[in-house]
């Protein structure tokens, strides 16, 4: 009878041995605790993190423009960045010098016109039973009668509606926070390698190559998103202004600029930019209101089905449903700044996830 002592087969695991050993449990605990700590840190310091991300986004814009100049003019990075900053400052100064009073006048007129239309719309709603029911359920912040309680959901809603810059905003104000973002972005753009290398030193040595790859991918993604979204904003703002002027809506230039700026926030921004134009069109009549609604609908159809696919072919591709859900998520967690920067944040996270995961095989696709 052959002996089993010379068998080279590996020993089978004992039926009594646990599937999850102590090392697996410790790994799960570390992952859970780390996730909770990161979530708590984001919740507590969300406003500061948004200021940091805005500074990084500003640095990406400055660095990208300087890189274009460096490529075409053959100058050093310092000279290219200096030219970009001086050109931007000169453009802003020229705009304020030539059109500053007109812009302020347009903004004041737009605010006054919107206030009058809001009062007229409220009076119209109060005159009908259906309108009174709408006012009863409409929040007070939107001109309704519903005040709600002081519940956690209301507190969260007030945080989303009222938080602009949070901690830094309360200390310096919106202008001070903007200055902080611009100065920090300029310093980041002057020497991005210094800050990136400092961040890499905090990472364990064996993980530095993958983190370096993720940082480079994040920078490229942000630049592609900014370039594509800037073109999208320019086209939407120009078409909106020309269309409103053709219809005869007052303050068409200001409304076009507002529509272009609101389009920085995909999908939701389109609604935000259309509401003021519709309110002003109500003062002109039903025909003009319908024409304005059709105008914005056509522009958004063109933007979503023609312009955006062309831009995304050379920039960043993001599924529409994921974009809207990310705006809801980041808006609930980080407030209004989270809503503004939800799309570039999502683009960066998708790019990092794409770098960390392998593409699906053809047999695994649905």
Short mmCIF file of C-alpha atoms in Angstrom, two decimals:
data_model
loop_
_atom_site.label_atom_id
_atom_site.label_comp_id
_atom_site.label_asym_id
_atom_site.label_seq_id
_atom_site.Cartn_x
_atom_site.Cartn_y
_atom_site.Cartn_z
CA UNK A 1 0.00 0.00 0.00
CA UNK A 2 1.62 3.30 -1.06
CA UNK A 3 2.57 5.69 1.68
CA UNK A 4 1.25 9.28 1.74
CA UNK A 5 4.35 10.64 3.44
CA UNK A 6 6.05 11.42 0.14
CA UNK A 7 3.09 13.23 -1.33
CA UNK A 8 3.90 16.77 -2.53
CA UNK A 9 0.32 18.04 -2.44
CA UNK A 10 -0.30 21.16 -0.32
CA UNK A 11 -2.25 20.66 2.89
CA UNK A 12 -5.94 21.50 2.71
CA UNK A 13 -7.32 24.11 5.11
CA UNK A 14 -9.01 22.76 8.16
CA UNK A 15 -12.81 22.90 8.15
CA UNK A 16 -12.63 24.60 11.53
CA UNK A 17 -10.35 27.41 10.32
CA UNK A 18 -12.19 30.78 10.07
CA UNK A 19 -12.74 32.32 6.68
CA UNK A 20 -11.97 35.78 8.08
CA UNK A 21 -8.90 35.80 10.22
CA UNK A 22 -7.76 38.52 12.63
CA UNK A 23 -5.89 40.30 9.84
CA UNK A 24 -9.05 40.53 7.73
CA UNK A 25 -11.08 41.91 10.64
CA UNK A 26 -8.35 44.45 11.43
CA UNK A 27 -8.27 45.54 7.80
CA UNK A 28 -12.05 46.02 7.73
CA UNK A 29 -11.93 48.00 10.99
CA UNK A 30 -9.15 50.24 9.69
CA UNK A 31 -11.09 50.86 6.48
CA UNK A 32 -14.31 51.64 8.38
CA UNK A 33 -12.63 53.97 10.86
CA UNK A 34 -10.74 55.73 8.07
CA UNK A 35 -13.93 56.22 6.06
CA UNK A 36 -15.78 57.64 9.07
CA UNK A 37 -12.89 59.99 9.90
CA UNK A 38 -12.67 61.25 6.30
CA UNK A 39 -16.43 61.80 6.18
CA UNK A 40 -16.37 63.68 9.50
CA UNK A 41 -13.43 65.79 8.33
CA UNK A 42 -15.24 66.70 5.11
CA UNK A 43 -18.38 67.62 7.03
CA UNK A 44 -16.55 69.81 9.58
CA UNK A 45 -14.03 71.44 7.23
CA UNK A 46 -16.07 71.35 4.03
CA UNK A 47 -16.02 75.11 3.50
CA UNK A 48 -12.25 75.27 3.91
CA UNK A 49 -11.81 72.31 1.56
CA UNK A 50 -13.96 74.08 -1.03
CA UNK A 51 -11.73 77.16 -0.79
CA UNK A 52 -8.68 74.93 -1.27
CA UNK A 53 -10.30 73.23 -4.26
CA UNK A 54 -11.25 76.61 -5.76
CA UNK A 55 -7.62 77.70 -5.37
CA UNK A 56 -6.44 74.52 -7.10
CA UNK A 57 -8.94 75.13 -9.91
CA UNK A 58 -7.66 78.70 -10.28
CA UNK A 59 -4.08 77.40 -10.35
CA UNK A 60 -4.97 74.87 -13.05
CA UNK A 61 -6.39 77.68 -15.22
CA UNK A 62 -3.33 79.92 -14.75
CA UNK A 63 -0.89 77.06 -15.27
CA UNK A 64 -2.73 75.86 -18.39
CA UNK A 65 -2.73 79.32 -19.97
CA UNK A 66 0.94 79.78 -19.10
CA UNK A 67 1.76 76.41 -20.64
CA UNK A 68 0.09 77.46 -23.89
CA UNK A 69 2.16 80.65 -23.97
CA UNK A 70 5.33 78.74 -23.11
CA UNK A 71 4.69 76.37 -25.97
CA UNK A 72 4.12 79.10 -28.56
CA UNK A 73 6.52 81.81 -27.37
CA UNK A 74 9.32 79.62 -26.03
CA UNK A 75 9.65 81.62 -22.78
CA UNK A 76 10.18 80.29 -19.28
CA UNK A 77 7.29 79.33 -17.02
CA UNK A 78 7.80 82.38 -14.79
CA UNK A 79 7.63 84.80 -17.73
CA UNK A 80 4.63 83.01 -19.25
CA UNK A 81 2.74 83.10 -15.94
CA UNK A 82 3.63 86.79 -15.50
CA UNK A 83 2.26 87.59 -18.97
CA UNK A 84 -0.95 85.68 -18.23
CA UNK A 85 -1.52 87.43 -14.89
CA UNK A 86 -0.77 90.88 -16.32
CA UNK A 87 -3.06 90.23 -19.30
CA UNK A 88 -5.90 89.16 -17.01
CA UNK A 89 -5.40 92.16 -14.71
CA UNK A 90 -5.26 94.53 -17.68
CA UNK A 91 -8.43 93.02 -19.15
CA UNK A 92 -10.26 93.35 -15.83
CA UNK A 93 -9.08 96.94 -15.38
CA UNK A 94 -10.07 97.84 -18.93
CA UNK A 95 -13.49 96.27 -18.47
CA UNK A 96 -14.08 98.17 -15.22
CA UNK A 97 -12.79 101.45 -16.71
CA UNK A 98 -14.88 101.30 -19.87
CA UNK A 99 -17.96 99.36 -18.80
CA UNK A 100 -17.91 99.42 -14.99
CA UNK A 101 -20.64 102.04 -14.51
CA UNK A 102 -22.78 100.45 -17.22
CA UNK A 103 -22.39 97.00 -15.66
CA UNK A 104 -23.33 98.29 -12.20
CA UNK A 105 -26.33 100.11 -13.69
CA UNK A 106 -27.43 96.97 -15.53
CA UNK A 107 -27.14 94.88 -12.35
CA UNK A 108 -29.15 97.40 -10.32
CA UNK A 109 -31.82 97.60 -13.01
CA UNK A 110 -31.96 93.80 -13.22
CA UNK A 111 -32.38 93.50 -9.44
CA UNK A 112 -35.12 96.12 -9.38
CA UNK A 113 -36.94 94.56 -12.34
CA UNK A 114 -36.79 91.10 -10.77
CA UNK A 115 -38.06 92.49 -7.45
CA UNK A 116 -41.02 94.14 -9.17
CA UNK A 117 -41.82 90.99 -11.11
CA UNK A 118 -41.63 88.93 -7.94
CA UNK A 119 -44.15 91.22 -6.23
CA UNK A 120 -46.44 91.16 -9.28
CA UNK A 121 -46.27 87.37 -9.48
CA UNK A 122 -47.00 87.08 -5.77
CA UNK A 123 -50.06 89.35 -6.10
CA UNK A 124 -51.28 87.26 -9.03
CA UNK A 125 -50.92 84.04 -7.05
CA UNK A 126 -52.75 85.51 -4.06
CA UNK A 127 -55.75 86.34 -6.23
CA UNK A 128 -56.53 82.68 -7.08
CA UNK A 129 -57.18 79.66 -4.83
CA UNK A 130 -54.58 77.60 -6.66
CA UNK A 131 -52.01 80.37 -6.26
CA UNK A 132 -52.75 80.63 -2.53
CA UNK A 133 -52.19 76.90 -2.17
CA UNK A 134 -48.83 77.24 -3.97
CA UNK A 135 -47.81 80.09 -1.63
CA UNK A 136 -48.73 78.00 1.41
CA UNK A 137 -46.29 75.27 0.39
CA UNK A 138 -43.60 77.51 -1.11
CA UNK A 139 -40.68 78.22 1.26
CA UNK A 140 -40.40 81.72 2.70
CA UNK A 141 -36.98 82.12 1.09
CA UNK A 142 -38.72 81.90 -2.30
CA UNK A 143 -41.51 84.32 -1.37
CA UNK A 144 -43.95 81.75 0.02
CA UNK A 145 -45.64 81.43 3.40
CA UNK A 146 -44.19 78.10 4.50
CA UNK A 147 -41.64 78.70 7.26
CA UNK A 148 -41.21 75.13 8.49
CA UNK A 149 -39.73 74.06 11.77
CA UNK A 150 -36.26 74.11 13.14
CA UNK A 151 -35.66 70.49 12.25
CA UNK A 152 -32.43 68.94 11.09
CA UNK A 153 -33.64 68.95 7.51
CA UNK A 154 -34.44 72.66 7.72
CA UNK A 155 -31.04 73.29 9.25
CA UNK A 156 -29.46 71.40 6.38
CA UNK A 157 -31.51 73.38 3.89
CA UNK A 158 -30.45 76.67 5.45
CA UNK A 159 -26.84 75.51 5.29
CA UNK A 160 -27.20 74.74 1.58
CA UNK A 161 -28.98 78.03 0.82
CA UNK A 162 -26.99 80.36 3.04
CA UNK A 163 -23.43 79.05 3.13
CA UNK A 164 -21.21 80.79 0.62
CA UNK A 165 -17.79 80.36 2.09
CA UNK A 166 -18.46 79.28 5.66
CA UNK A 167 -15.57 79.77 8.05
CA UNK A 168 -13.41 81.90 5.78
CA UNK A 169 -16.45 83.73 4.46
CA UNK A 170 -17.49 84.81 7.96
CA UNK A 171 -13.96 85.99 8.76
CA UNK A 172 -13.12 87.87 5.57
CA UNK A 173 -16.35 88.15 3.62
CA UNK A 174 -16.94 87.05 0.05
CA UNK A 175 -14.45 89.54 -1.39
CA UNK A 176 -11.76 88.49 1.07
CA UNK A 177 -12.35 84.83 0.31
CA UNK A 178 -12.08 85.54 -3.42
CA UNK A 179 -8.77 87.31 -2.82
CA UNK A 180 -7.53 84.33 -0.80
CA UNK A 181 -8.50 81.97 -3.62
CA UNK A 182 -6.76 84.09 -6.27
CA UNK A 183 -3.55 84.56 -4.25
CA UNK A 184 -3.36 80.89 -3.27
CA UNK A 185 -4.10 79.85 -6.85
CA UNK A 186 -1.30 82.12 -8.10
CA UNK A 187 1.19 80.59 -5.67
CA UNK A 188 0.08 77.08 -6.63
CA UNK A 189 0.51 77.93 -10.32
CA UNK A 190 3.98 79.42 -9.77
CA UNK A 191 5.42 76.16 -8.48
CA UNK A 192 2.95 73.28 -8.57
CA UNK A 193 5.72 70.68 -8.27
CA UNK A 194 6.70 72.02 -4.84
CA UNK A 195 3.25 71.40 -3.37
CA UNK A 196 2.73 68.12 -5.20
CA UNK A 197 6.10 66.78 -4.03
CA UNK A 198 5.31 67.88 -0.48
CA UNK A 199 2.08 65.93 -0.65
CA UNK A 200 3.89 62.88 -2.03
CA UNK A 201 6.28 62.91 0.93
CA UNK A 202 3.32 62.26 3.22
CA UNK A 203 2.52 59.05 1.32
CA UNK A 204 4.24 55.71 2.04
CA UNK A 205 7.09 55.13 -0.37
CA UNK A 206 5.60 52.05 -2.00
CA UNK A 207 2.42 53.97 -2.90
CA UNK A 208 4.06 57.11 -4.28
CA UNK A 209 4.03 56.04 -7.96
CA UNK A 210 0.27 55.47 -8.04
CA UNK A 211 -0.44 58.70 -6.09
CA UNK A 212 1.82 60.61 -8.49
CA UNK A 213 -0.10 59.17 -11.42
CA UNK A 214 -3.40 60.15 -9.79
CA UNK A 215 -2.23 63.74 -9.19
CA UNK A 216 -1.15 64.13 -12.80
CA UNK A 217 -4.42 62.64 -14.03
CA UNK A 218 -6.42 64.96 -11.75
CA UNK A 219 -4.61 68.03 -13.09
CA UNK A 220 -5.18 67.02 -16.70
CA UNK A 221 -8.85 66.31 -16.01
CA UNK A 222 -9.42 69.67 -14.31
CA UNK A 223 -7.81 71.55 -17.20
CA UNK A 224 -9.89 69.65 -19.76
CA UNK A 225 -13.06 70.31 -17.76
CA UNK A 226 -12.34 74.03 -17.38
CA UNK A 227 -11.52 74.44 -21.08
CA UNK A 228 -14.64 72.61 -22.20
CA UNK A 229 -16.95 74.32 -19.70
CA UNK A 230 -15.59 77.77 -20.58
CA UNK A 231 -16.42 77.21 -24.24
CA UNK A 232 -19.85 75.92 -23.25
CA UNK A 233 -20.52 78.99 -21.07
CA UNK A 234 -19.40 81.37 -23.83
CA UNK A 235 -21.69 79.80 -26.43
CA UNK A 236 -24.72 79.61 -24.12
CA UNK A 237 -24.27 83.18 -22.87
CA UNK A 238 -23.84 84.57 -26.39
CA UNK A 239 -26.85 82.73 -27.81
CA UNK A 240 -29.01 83.70 -24.82
CA UNK A 241 -28.10 87.38 -25.05
CA UNK A 242 -28.68 87.56 -28.82
CA UNK A 243 -31.95 85.65 -28.60
CA UNK A 244 -33.31 87.80 -25.75
CA UNK A 245 -32.33 90.99 -27.61
CA UNK A 246 -34.11 89.75 -30.73
CA UNK A 247 -37.28 88.96 -28.73
CA UNK A 248 -37.16 92.39 -27.11
CA UNK A 249 -36.59 91.42 -23.49
CA UNK A 250 -35.01 94.30 -21.52
CA UNK A 251 -31.50 93.88 -20.07
CA UNK A 252 -30.69 91.20 -22.63
CA UNK A 253 -26.92 91.68 -22.19
CA UNK A 254 -27.05 91.22 -18.42
CA UNK A 255 -29.35 88.20 -18.76
CA UNK A 256 -27.03 86.64 -21.35
CA UNK A 257 -24.01 87.09 -19.08
CA UNK A 258 -26.01 85.63 -16.18
CA UNK A 259 -27.06 82.61 -18.28
CA UNK A 260 -23.46 81.97 -19.28
CA UNK A 261 -22.19 82.23 -15.70
CA UNK A 262 -24.95 79.98 -14.35
CA UNK A 263 -24.03 77.38 -16.97
CA UNK A 264 -20.87 76.76 -14.93
CA UNK A 265 -23.22 74.45 -13.00
CA UNK A 266 -24.45 71.90 -15.59
CA UNK A 267 -28.21 71.27 -15.90
CA UNK A 268 -29.22 73.04 -12.66
CA UNK A 269 -27.44 76.21 -13.77
CA UNK A 270 -29.51 76.28 -16.96
CA UNK A 271 -32.70 76.55 -14.88
CA UNK A 272 -31.14 79.18 -12.62
CA UNK A 273 -30.19 81.28 -15.65
CA UNK A 274 -33.60 80.97 -17.30
CA UNK A 275 -35.75 82.01 -14.32
CA UNK A 276 -34.78 85.75 -14.34
CA UNK A 277 -35.38 85.98 -18.09
CA UNK A 278 -38.80 84.36 -17.74
CA UNK A 279 -39.72 86.71 -14.89
CA UNK A 280 -38.84 89.76 -16.99
CA UNK A 281 -40.66 88.31 -19.99
CA UNK A 282 -43.85 88.10 -17.90
CA UNK A 283 -43.98 91.90 -17.87
CA UNK A 284 -44.06 91.92 -21.67
CA UNK A 285 -46.87 89.43 -22.16
CA UNK A 286 -47.67 85.77 -22.61
CA UNK A 287 -46.31 85.65 -26.17
CA UNK A 288 -42.88 86.93 -25.13
CA UNK A 289 -42.81 84.58 -22.13
CA UNK A 290 -43.47 81.58 -24.37
CA UNK A 291 -40.83 82.76 -26.83
CA UNK A 292 -38.25 83.09 -24.04
CA UNK A 293 -39.11 79.62 -22.74
CA UNK A 294 -38.76 78.19 -26.26
CA UNK A 295 -35.47 80.08 -26.72
CA UNK A 296 -33.90 78.60 -23.59
CA UNK A 297 -35.27 75.18 -24.45
CA UNK A 298 -33.71 75.31 -27.94
CA UNK A 299 -30.39 76.57 -26.55
CA UNK A 300 -30.25 73.80 -23.96
CA UNK A 301 -31.21 71.21 -26.57
CA UNK A 302 -28.39 72.45 -28.80
CA UNK A 303 -25.98 72.55 -25.85
CA UNK A 304 -26.88 69.06 -24.64
CA UNK A 305 -27.10 67.26 -27.99
CA UNK A 306 -24.66 69.11 -30.25
CA UNK A 307 -22.21 71.25 -28.30
CA UNK A 308 -21.62 69.06 -25.23
CA UNK A 309 -20.84 65.85 -27.20
CA UNK A 310 -18.32 67.77 -29.33
CA UNK A 311 -16.68 69.24 -26.21
CA UNK A 312 -16.68 65.94 -24.31
CA UNK A 313 -15.03 64.24 -27.27
CA UNK A 314 -11.93 66.31 -26.51
CA UNK A 315 -12.45 66.94 -22.78
CA UNK A 316 -14.28 65.06 -20.00
CA UNK A 317 -17.18 62.65 -20.44
CA UNK A 318 -19.63 62.54 -17.53
CA UNK A 319 -23.00 60.72 -17.55
CA UNK A 320 -25.86 63.25 -17.08
CA UNK A 321 -27.56 61.29 -14.28
CA UNK A 322 -24.29 61.04 -12.35
CA UNK A 323 -23.73 64.79 -12.78
CA UNK A 324 -27.14 65.69 -11.32
CA UNK A 325 -26.81 63.19 -8.45
CA UNK A 326 -23.34 64.46 -7.61
CA UNK A 327 -24.69 68.04 -7.45
CA UNK A 328 -27.34 66.88 -5.00
CA UNK A 329 -24.82 64.95 -2.89
CA UNK A 330 -22.09 67.60 -2.74
CA UNK A 331 -24.69 70.33 -2.26
CA UNK A 332 -26.15 68.50 0.76
CA UNK A 333 -22.73 67.80 2.29
CA UNK A 334 -20.76 70.95 1.43
CA UNK A 335 -23.50 73.54 0.94
CA UNK A 336 -23.71 75.99 -1.94
CA UNK A 337 -19.97 75.80 -2.77
CA UNK A 338 -20.38 72.04 -3.11
CA UNK A 339 -23.17 72.59 -5.62
CA UNK A 340 -20.95 74.95 -7.64
CA UNK A 341 -17.91 72.67 -7.72
CA UNK A 342 -19.76 69.34 -7.88
CA UNK A 343 -19.04 68.79 -11.58
CA UNK A 344 -15.24 69.31 -11.51
CA UNK A 345 -15.04 67.28 -8.29
CA UNK A 346 -16.97 64.45 -9.92
CA UNK A 347 -14.79 64.65 -13.03
CA UNK A 348 -11.64 64.30 -10.90
CA UNK A 349 -13.07 61.40 -8.90
CA UNK A 350 -14.14 59.59 -12.08
CA UNK A 351 -10.67 60.09 -13.61
CA UNK A 352 -9.01 58.70 -10.47
CA UNK A 353 -11.39 55.76 -10.38
CA UNK A 354 -10.67 55.06 -14.03
CA UNK A 355 -6.93 55.02 -13.28
CA UNK A 356 -7.32 52.69 -10.30
CA UNK A 357 -9.57 50.12 -11.96
CA UNK A 358 -9.11 47.88 -14.96
CA UNK A 359 -11.49 48.27 -17.92
CA UNK A 360 -14.22 45.67 -18.25
CA UNK A 361 -13.65 42.76 -20.57
CA UNK A 362 -16.07 42.44 -23.46
CA UNK A 363 -17.63 39.34 -21.91
CA UNK A 364 -18.34 41.21 -18.64
CA UNK A 365 -20.14 44.16 -20.24
CA UNK A 366 -23.92 44.46 -19.95
#
